[in-house]
mmCIF file of C-alpha atoms (C1' of nucleotides) in Angstrom:
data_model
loop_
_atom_site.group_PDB
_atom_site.id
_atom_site.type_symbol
_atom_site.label_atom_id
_atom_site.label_comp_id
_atom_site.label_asym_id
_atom_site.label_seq_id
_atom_site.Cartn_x
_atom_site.Cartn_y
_atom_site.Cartn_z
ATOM 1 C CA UNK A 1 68.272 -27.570 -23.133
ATOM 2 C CA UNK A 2 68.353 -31.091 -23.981
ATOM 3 C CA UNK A 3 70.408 -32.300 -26.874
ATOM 4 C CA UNK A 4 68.704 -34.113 -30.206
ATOM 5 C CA UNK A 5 65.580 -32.321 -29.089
ATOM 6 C CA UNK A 6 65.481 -31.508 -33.203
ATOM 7 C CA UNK A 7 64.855 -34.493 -34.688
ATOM 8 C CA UNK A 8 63.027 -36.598 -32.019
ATOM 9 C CA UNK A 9 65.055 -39.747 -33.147
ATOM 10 C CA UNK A 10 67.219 -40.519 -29.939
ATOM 11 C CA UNK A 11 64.558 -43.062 -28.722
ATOM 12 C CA UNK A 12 63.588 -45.939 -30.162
ATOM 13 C CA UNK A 13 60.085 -45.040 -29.518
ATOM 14 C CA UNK A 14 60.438 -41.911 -31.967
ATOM 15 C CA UNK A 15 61.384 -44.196 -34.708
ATOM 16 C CA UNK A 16 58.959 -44.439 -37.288
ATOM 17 C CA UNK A 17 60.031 -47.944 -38.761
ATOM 18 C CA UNK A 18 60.080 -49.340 -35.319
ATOM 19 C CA UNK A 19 56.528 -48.633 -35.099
ATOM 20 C CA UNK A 20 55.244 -50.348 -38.324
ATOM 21 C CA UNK A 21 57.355 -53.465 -36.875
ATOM 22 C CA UNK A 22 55.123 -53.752 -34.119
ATOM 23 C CA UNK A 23 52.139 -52.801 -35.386
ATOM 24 C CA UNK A 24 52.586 -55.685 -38.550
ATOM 25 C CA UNK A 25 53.638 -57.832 -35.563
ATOM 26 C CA UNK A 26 50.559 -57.252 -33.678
ATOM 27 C CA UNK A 27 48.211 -57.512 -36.785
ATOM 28 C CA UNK A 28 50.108 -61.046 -38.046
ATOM 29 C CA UNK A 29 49.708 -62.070 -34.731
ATOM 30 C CA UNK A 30 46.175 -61.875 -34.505
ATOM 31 C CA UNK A 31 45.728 -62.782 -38.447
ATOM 32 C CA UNK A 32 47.322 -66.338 -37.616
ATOM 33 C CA UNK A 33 44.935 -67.025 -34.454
ATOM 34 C CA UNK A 34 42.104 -65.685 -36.470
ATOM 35 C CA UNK A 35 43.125 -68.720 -39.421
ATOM 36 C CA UNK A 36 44.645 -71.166 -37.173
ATOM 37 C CA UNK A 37 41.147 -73.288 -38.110
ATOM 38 C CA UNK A 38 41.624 -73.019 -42.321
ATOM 39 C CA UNK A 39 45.598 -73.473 -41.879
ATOM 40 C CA UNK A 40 46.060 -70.647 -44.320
ATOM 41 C CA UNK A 41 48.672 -67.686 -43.498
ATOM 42 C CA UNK A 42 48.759 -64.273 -44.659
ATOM 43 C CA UNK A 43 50.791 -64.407 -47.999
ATOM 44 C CA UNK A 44 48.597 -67.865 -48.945
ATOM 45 C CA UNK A 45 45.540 -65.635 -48.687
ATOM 46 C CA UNK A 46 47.006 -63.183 -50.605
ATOM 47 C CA UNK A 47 48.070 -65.153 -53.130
ATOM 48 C CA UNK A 48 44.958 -66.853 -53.218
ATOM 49 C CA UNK A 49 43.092 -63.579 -53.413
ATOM 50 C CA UNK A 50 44.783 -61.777 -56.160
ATOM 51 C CA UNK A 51 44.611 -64.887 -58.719
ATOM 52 C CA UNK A 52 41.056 -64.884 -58.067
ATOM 53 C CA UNK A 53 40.923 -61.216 -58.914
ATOM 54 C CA UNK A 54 43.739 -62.161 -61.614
ATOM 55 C CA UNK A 55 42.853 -65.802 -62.978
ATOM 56 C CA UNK A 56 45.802 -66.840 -64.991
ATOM 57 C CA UNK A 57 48.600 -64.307 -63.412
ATOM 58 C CA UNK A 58 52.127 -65.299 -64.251
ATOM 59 C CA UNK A 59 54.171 -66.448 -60.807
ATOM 60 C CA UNK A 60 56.303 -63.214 -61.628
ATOM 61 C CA UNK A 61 53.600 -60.709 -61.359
ATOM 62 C CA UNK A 62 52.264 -62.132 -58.876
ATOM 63 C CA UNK A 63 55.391 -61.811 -57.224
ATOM 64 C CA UNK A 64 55.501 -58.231 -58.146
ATOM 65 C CA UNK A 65 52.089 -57.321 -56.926
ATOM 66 C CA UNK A 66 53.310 -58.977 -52.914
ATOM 67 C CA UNK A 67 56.284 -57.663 -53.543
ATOM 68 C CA UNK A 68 57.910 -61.217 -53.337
ATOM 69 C CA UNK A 69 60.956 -62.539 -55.373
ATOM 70 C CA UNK A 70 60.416 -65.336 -57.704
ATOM 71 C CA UNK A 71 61.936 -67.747 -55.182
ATOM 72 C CA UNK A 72 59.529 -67.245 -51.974
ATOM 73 C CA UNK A 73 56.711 -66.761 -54.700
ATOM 74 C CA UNK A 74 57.906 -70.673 -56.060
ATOM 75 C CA UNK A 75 57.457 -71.928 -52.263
ATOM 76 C CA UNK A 76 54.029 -70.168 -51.668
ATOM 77 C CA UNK A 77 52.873 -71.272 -55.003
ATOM 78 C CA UNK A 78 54.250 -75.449 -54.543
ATOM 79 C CA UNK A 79 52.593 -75.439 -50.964
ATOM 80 C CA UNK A 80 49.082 -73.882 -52.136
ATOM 81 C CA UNK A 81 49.354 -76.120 -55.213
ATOM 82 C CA UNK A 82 50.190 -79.329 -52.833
ATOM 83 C CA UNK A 83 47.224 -78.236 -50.836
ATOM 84 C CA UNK A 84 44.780 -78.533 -54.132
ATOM 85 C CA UNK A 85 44.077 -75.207 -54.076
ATOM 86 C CA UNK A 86 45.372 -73.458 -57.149
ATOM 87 C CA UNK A 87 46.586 -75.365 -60.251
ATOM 88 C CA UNK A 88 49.987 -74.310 -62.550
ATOM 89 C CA UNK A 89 48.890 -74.191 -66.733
ATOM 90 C CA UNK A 90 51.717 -73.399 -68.636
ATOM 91 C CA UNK A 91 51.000 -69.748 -70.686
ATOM 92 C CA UNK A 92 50.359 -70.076 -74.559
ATOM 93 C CA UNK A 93 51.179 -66.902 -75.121
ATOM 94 C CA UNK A 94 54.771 -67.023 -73.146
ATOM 95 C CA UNK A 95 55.989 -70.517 -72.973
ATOM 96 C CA UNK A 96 58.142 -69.176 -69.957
ATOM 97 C CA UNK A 97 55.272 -68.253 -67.691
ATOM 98 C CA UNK A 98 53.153 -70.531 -65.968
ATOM 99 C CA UNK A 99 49.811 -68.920 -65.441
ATOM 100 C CA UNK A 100 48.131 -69.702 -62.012
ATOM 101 C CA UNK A 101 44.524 -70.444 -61.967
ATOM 102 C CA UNK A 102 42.284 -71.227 -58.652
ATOM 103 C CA UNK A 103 40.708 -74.678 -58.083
ATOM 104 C CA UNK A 104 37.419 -75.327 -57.325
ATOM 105 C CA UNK A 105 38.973 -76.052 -53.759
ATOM 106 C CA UNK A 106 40.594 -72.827 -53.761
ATOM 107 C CA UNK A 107 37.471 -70.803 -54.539
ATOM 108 C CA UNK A 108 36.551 -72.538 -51.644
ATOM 109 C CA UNK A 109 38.767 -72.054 -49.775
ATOM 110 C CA UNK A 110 39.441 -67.962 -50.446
ATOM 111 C CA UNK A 111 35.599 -67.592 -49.731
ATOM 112 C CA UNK A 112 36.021 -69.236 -46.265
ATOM 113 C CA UNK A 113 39.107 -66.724 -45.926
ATOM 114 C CA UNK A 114 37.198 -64.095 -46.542
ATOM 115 C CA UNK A 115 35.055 -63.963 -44.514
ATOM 116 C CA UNK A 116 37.457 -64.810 -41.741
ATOM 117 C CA UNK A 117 39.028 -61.548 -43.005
ATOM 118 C CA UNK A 118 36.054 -59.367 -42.311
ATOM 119 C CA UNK A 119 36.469 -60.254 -38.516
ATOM 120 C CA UNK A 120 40.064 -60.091 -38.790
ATOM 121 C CA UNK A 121 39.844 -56.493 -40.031
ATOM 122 C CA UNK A 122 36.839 -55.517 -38.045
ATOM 123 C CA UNK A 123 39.334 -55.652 -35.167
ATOM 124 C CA UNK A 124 41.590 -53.942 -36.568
ATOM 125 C CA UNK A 125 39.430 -51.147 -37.798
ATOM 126 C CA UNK A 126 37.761 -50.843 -34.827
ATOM 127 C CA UNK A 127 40.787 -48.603 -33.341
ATOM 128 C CA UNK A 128 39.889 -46.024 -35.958
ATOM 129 C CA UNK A 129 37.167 -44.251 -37.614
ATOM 130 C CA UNK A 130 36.133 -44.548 -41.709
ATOM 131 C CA UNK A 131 37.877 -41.269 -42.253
ATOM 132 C CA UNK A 132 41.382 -42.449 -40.303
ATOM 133 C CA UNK A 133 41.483 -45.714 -41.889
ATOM 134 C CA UNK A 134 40.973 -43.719 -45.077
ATOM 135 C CA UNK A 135 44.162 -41.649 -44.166
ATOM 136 C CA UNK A 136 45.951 -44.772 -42.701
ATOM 137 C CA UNK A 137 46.184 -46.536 -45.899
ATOM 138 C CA UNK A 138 46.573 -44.114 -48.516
ATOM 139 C CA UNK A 139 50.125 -43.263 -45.910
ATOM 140 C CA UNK A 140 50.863 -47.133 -46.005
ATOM 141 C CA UNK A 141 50.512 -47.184 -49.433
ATOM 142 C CA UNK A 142 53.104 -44.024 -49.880
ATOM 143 C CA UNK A 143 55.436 -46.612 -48.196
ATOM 144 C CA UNK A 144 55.359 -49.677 -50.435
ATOM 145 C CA UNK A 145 54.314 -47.983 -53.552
ATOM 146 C CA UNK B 1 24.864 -50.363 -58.490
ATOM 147 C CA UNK B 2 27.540 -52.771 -57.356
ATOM 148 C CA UNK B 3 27.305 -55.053 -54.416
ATOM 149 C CA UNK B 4 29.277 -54.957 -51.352
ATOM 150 C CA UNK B 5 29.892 -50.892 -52.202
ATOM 151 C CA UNK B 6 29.034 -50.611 -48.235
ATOM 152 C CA UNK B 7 32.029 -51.851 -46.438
ATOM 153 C CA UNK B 8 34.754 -52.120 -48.839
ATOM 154 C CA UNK B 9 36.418 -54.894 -48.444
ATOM 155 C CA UNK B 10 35.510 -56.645 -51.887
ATOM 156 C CA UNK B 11 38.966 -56.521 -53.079
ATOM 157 C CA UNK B 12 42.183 -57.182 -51.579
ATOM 158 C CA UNK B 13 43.917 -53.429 -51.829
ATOM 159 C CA UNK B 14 41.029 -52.517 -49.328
ATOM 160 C CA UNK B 15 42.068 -54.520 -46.668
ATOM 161 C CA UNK B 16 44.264 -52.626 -44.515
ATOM 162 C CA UNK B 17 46.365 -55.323 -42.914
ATOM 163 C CA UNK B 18 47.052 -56.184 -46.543
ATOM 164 C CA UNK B 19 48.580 -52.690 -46.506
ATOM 165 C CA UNK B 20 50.441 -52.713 -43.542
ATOM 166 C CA UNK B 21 51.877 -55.965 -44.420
ATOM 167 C CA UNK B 22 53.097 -54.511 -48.041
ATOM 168 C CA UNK B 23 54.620 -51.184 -45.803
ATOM 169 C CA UNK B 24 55.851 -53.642 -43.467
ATOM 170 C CA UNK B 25 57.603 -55.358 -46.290
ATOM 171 C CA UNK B 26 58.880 -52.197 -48.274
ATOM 172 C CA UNK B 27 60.708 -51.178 -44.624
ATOM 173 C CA UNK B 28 62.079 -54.265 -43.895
ATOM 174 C CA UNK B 29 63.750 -54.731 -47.402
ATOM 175 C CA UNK B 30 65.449 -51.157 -47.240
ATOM 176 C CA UNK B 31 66.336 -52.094 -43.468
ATOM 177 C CA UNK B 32 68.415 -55.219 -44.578
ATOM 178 C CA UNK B 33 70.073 -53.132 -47.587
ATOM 179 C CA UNK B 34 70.881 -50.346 -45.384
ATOM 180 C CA UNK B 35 72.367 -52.434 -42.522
ATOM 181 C CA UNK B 36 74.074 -55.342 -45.050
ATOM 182 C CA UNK B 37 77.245 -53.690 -43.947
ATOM 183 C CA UNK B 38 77.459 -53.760 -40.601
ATOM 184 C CA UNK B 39 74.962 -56.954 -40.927
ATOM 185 C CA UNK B 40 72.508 -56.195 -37.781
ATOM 186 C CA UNK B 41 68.638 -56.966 -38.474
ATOM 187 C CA UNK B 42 65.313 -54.804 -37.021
ATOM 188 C CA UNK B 43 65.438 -57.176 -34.095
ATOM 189 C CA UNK B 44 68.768 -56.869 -33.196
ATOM 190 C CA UNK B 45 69.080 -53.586 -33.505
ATOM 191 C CA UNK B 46 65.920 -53.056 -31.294
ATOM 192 C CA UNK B 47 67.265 -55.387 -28.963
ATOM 193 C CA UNK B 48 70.408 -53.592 -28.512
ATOM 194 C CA UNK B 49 68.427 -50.387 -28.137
ATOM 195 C CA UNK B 50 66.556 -51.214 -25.805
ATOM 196 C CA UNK B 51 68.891 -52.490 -23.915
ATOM 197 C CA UNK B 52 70.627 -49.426 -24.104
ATOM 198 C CA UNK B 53 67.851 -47.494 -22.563
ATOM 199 C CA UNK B 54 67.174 -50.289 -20.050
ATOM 200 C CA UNK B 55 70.360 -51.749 -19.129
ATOM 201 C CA UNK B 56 69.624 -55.138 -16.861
ATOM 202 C CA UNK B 57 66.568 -55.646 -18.506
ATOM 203 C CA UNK B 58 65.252 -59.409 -18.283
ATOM 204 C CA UNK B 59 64.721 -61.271 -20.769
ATOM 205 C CA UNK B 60 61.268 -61.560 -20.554
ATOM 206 C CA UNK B 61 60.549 -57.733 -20.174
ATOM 207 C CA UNK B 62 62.750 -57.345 -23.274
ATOM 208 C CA UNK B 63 60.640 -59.540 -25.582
ATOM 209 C CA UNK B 64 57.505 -58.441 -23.656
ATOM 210 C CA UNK B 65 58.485 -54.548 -24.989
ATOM 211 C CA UNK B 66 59.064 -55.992 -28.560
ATOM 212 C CA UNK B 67 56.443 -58.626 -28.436
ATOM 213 C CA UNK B 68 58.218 -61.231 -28.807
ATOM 214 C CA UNK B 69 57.896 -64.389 -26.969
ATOM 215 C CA UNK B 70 60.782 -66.415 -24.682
ATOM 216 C CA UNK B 71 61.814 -68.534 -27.222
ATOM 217 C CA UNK B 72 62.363 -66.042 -29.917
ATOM 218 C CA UNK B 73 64.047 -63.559 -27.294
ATOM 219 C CA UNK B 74 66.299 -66.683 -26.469
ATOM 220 C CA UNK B 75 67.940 -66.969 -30.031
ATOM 221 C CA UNK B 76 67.989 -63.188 -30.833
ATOM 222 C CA UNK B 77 69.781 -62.452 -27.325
ATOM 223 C CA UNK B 78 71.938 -65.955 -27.861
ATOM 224 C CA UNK B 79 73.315 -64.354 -31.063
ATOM 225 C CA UNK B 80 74.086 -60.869 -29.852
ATOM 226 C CA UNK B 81 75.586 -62.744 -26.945
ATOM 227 C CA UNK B 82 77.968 -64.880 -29.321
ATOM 228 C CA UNK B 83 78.917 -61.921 -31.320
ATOM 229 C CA UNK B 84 80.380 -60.550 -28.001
ATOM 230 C CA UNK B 85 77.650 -57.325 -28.306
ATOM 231 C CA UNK B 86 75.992 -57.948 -24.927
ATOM 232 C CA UNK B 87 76.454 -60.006 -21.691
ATOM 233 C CA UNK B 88 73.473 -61.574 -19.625
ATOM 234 C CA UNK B 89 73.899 -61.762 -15.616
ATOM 235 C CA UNK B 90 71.788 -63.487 -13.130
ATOM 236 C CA UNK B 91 69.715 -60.746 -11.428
ATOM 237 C CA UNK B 92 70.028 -60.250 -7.915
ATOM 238 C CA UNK B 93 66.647 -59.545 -7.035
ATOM 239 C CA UNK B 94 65.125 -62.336 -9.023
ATOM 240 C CA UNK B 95 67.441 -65.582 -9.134
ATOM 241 C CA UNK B 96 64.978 -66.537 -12.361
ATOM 242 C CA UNK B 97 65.851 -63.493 -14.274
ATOM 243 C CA UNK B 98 68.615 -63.024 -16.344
ATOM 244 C CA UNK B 99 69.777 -59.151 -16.566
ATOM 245 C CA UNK B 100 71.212 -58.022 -19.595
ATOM 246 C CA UNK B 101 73.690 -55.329 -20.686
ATOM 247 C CA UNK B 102 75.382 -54.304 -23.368
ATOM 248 C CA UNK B 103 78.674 -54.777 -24.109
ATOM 249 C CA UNK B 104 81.318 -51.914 -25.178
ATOM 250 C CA UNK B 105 81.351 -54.012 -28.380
ATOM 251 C CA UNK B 106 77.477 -53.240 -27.959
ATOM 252 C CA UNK B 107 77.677 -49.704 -27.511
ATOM 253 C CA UNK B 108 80.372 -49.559 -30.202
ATOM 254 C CA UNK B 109 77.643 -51.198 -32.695
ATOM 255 C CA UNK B 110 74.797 -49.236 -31.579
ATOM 256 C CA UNK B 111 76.516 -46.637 -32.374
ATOM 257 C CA UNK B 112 77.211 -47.325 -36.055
ATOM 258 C CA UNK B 113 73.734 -48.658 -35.736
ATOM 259 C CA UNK B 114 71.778 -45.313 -35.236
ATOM 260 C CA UNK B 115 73.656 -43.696 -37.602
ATOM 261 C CA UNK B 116 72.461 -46.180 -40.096
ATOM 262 C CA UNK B 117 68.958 -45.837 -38.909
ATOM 263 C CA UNK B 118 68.688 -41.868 -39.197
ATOM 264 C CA UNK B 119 69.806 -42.661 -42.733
ATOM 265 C CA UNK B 120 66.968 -45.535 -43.066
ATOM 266 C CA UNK B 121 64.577 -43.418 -41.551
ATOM 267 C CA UNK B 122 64.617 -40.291 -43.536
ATOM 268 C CA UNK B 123 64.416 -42.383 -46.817
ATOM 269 C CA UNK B 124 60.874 -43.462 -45.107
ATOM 270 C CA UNK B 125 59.954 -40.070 -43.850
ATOM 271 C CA UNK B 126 60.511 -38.297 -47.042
ATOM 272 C CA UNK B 127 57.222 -39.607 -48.016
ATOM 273 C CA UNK B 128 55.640 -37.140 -45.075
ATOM 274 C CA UNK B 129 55.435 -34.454 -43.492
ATOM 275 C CA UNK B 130 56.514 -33.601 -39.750
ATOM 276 C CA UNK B 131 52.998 -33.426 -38.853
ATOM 277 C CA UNK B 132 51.363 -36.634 -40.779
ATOM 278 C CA UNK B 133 54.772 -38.717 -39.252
ATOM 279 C CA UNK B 134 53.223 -37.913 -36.070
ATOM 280 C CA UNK B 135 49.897 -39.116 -37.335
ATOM 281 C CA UNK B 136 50.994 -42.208 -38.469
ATOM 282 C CA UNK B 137 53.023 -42.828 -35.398
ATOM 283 C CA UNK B 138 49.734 -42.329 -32.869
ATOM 284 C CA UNK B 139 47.884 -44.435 -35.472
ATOM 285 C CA UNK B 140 50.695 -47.267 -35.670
ATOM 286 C CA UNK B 141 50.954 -47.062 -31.762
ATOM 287 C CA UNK B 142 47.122 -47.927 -31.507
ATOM 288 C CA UNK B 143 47.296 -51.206 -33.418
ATOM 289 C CA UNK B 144 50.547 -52.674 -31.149
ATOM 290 C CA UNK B 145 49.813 -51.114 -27.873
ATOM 291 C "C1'" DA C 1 70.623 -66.436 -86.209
ATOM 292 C "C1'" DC C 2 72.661 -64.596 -82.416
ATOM 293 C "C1'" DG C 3 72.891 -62.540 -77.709
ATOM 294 C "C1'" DG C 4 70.735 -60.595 -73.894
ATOM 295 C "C1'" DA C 5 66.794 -60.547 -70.975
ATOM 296 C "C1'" DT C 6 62.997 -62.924 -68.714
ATOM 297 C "C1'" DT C 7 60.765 -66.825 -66.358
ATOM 298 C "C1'" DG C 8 60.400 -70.857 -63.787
ATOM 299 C "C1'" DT C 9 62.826 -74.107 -61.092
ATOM 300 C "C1'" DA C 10 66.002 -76.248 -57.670
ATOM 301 C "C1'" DT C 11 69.044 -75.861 -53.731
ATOM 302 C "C1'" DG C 12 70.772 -74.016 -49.627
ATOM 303 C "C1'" DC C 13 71.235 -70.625 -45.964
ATOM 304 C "C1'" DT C 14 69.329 -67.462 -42.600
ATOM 305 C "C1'" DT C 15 65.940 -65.165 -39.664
ATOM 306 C "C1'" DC C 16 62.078 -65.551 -37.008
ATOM 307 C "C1'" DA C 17 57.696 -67.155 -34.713
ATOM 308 C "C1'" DC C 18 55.472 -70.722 -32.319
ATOM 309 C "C1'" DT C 19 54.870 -74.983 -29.423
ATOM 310 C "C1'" DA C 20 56.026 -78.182 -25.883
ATOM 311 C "C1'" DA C 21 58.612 -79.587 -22.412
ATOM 312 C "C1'" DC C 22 61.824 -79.206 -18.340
ATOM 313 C "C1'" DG C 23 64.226 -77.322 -14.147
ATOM 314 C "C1'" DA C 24 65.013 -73.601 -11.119
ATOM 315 C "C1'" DA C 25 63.303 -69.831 -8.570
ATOM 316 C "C1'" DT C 26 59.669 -67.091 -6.829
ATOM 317 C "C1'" DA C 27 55.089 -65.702 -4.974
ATOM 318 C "C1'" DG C 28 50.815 -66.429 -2.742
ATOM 319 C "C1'" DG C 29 47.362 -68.890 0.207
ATOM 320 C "C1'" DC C 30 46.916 -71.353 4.170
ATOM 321 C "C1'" DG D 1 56.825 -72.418 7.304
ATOM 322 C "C1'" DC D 2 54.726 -75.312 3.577
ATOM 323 C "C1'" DC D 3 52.483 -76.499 -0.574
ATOM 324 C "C1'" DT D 4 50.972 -75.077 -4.882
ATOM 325 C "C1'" DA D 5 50.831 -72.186 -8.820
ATOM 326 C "C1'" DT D 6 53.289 -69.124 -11.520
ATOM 327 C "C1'" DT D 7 57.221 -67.128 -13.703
ATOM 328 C "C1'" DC D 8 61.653 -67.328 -16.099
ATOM 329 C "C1'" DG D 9 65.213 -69.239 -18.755
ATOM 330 C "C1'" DT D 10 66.434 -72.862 -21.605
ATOM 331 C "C1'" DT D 11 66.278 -76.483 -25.166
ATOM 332 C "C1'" DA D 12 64.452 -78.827 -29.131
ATOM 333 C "C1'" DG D 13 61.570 -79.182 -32.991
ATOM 334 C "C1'" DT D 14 58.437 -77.340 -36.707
ATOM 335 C "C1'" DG D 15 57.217 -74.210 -40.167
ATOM 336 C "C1'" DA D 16 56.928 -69.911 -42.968
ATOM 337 C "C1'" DA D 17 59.393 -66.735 -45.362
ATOM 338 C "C1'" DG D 18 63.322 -64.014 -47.624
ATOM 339 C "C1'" DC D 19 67.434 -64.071 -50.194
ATOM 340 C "C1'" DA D 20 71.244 -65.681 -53.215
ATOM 341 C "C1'" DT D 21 72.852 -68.524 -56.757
ATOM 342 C "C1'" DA D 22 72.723 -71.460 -60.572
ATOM 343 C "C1'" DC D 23 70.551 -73.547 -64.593
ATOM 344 C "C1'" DA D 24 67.416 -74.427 -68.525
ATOM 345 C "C1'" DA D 25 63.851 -72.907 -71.484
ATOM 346 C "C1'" DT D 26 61.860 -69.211 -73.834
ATOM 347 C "C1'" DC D 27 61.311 -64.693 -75.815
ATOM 348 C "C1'" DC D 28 62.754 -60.496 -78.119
ATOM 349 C "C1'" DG D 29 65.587 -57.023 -80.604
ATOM 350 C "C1'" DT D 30 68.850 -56.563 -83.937
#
DNA sequence: ACGGATTGTATGCTTCACTAACGAATAGGC
DNA sequence: GCCTATTCGTTAGTGAAGCATACAATCCGT
């Protein structure tokens, strides 16, 4: 008998986190040559994204929802904002927040995004069927829920 | 009846390298908290296991296996080298290669390492069963392989 | 009105990925 | 064997991103 037969954690190839490493790896990988021609990375379309589902978010819930802390969430929010492509308006109802609103450039430029995205996850998908990816994300979303 | 109800991808939480990214994220924050101690990060932990598997691996198979290029390799193997947890040696079959091993040191902190990473892991495979682990490994594997 | 909590901001440090270049060594075609 | 192309390690530079800390303004509960 072989020893740590029990838990199947003696290789690195059994270990679970190791494999969501590589596979974000591979899919930021292929999500930066996919946008290398609209300059945009993956937390700048995010960003961009969820204000336009969210026009006038706070920086802090934003942060919350891409589970960023208020400091990378500054320096994603001053380069898209340098870029033209969302604008700061400081909250009437909370004096502290700043809420985030797209520009016109930014609508433009999410819509370009998104349909970058579509090819982006077409490859992706295309390792599973609509029942697996189903199952895929609803066990991501056990993780980072 | 709503538009783009075909394929889904209308809103950002559909987008499954959205959720792999956030999973991604969750794993890599609990990583850094688990390992602040002994102050080791995913890479060089997987460098130093793999090394341990493979001892006189080259460089270039190394960050080949965790898809990583040269250049990255370079710095991640330059630390582990500085902190005295592996050696590299010129390979004798290939003057171009660099073999490397681990150090006692390197053993030593693999060591402590896995023990921290059984810990690690079972806080992310609480979330699962034996059986859907295995699912989610197969699917993970078919995205980076 | 006071004190604690929240929010944005600024600064600095670290990890990591990528590119481009260079020299050394190897491999393949002839 | 020789010439060329490729591979490997290395260095340097750029950029994104995460984290910690500190500070000021604002809000809220009491």
């Amino acid at each position: 008998m072989t020893e740590n037969k029990d838990d199947g954690e003696d290789r690195l190839g059994d270990i679970l986190g190791f494999h969501i490493r590589l596979a974000h790896g591979a899919v930021y990988r292929h999500f930066t040559e996919t946008f290398s021609d609209i300059d945009l990375t993956q937390k700048q379309v995010s960003v961009l994204w969820l204000v336009s589902e969210h026009p006038g978010l706070a920086q802090v819930e934003l942060g919350r929802r891409l589970q960023m802390d208020r400091a990378t969430t500054m320096t994603i929010v001053n380069r898209l904002e340098a870029r033209g492509l969302l604008r700061r308006q400081a909250s009437q109802s909370d004096r502290r927040k700043q809420a985030v609103f797209l520009t016109s450039g930014g609508v433009a430029a999410l819509d370009e995004a998104k349909s970058c995205i579509v090819a982006h996850e077409a490859w992706l998908k295309r390792r599973f069927t609509p029942d697996e990816v189903k199952i895929l994300v609803e066990m991501l979303a056990r993780i980072h829920d």
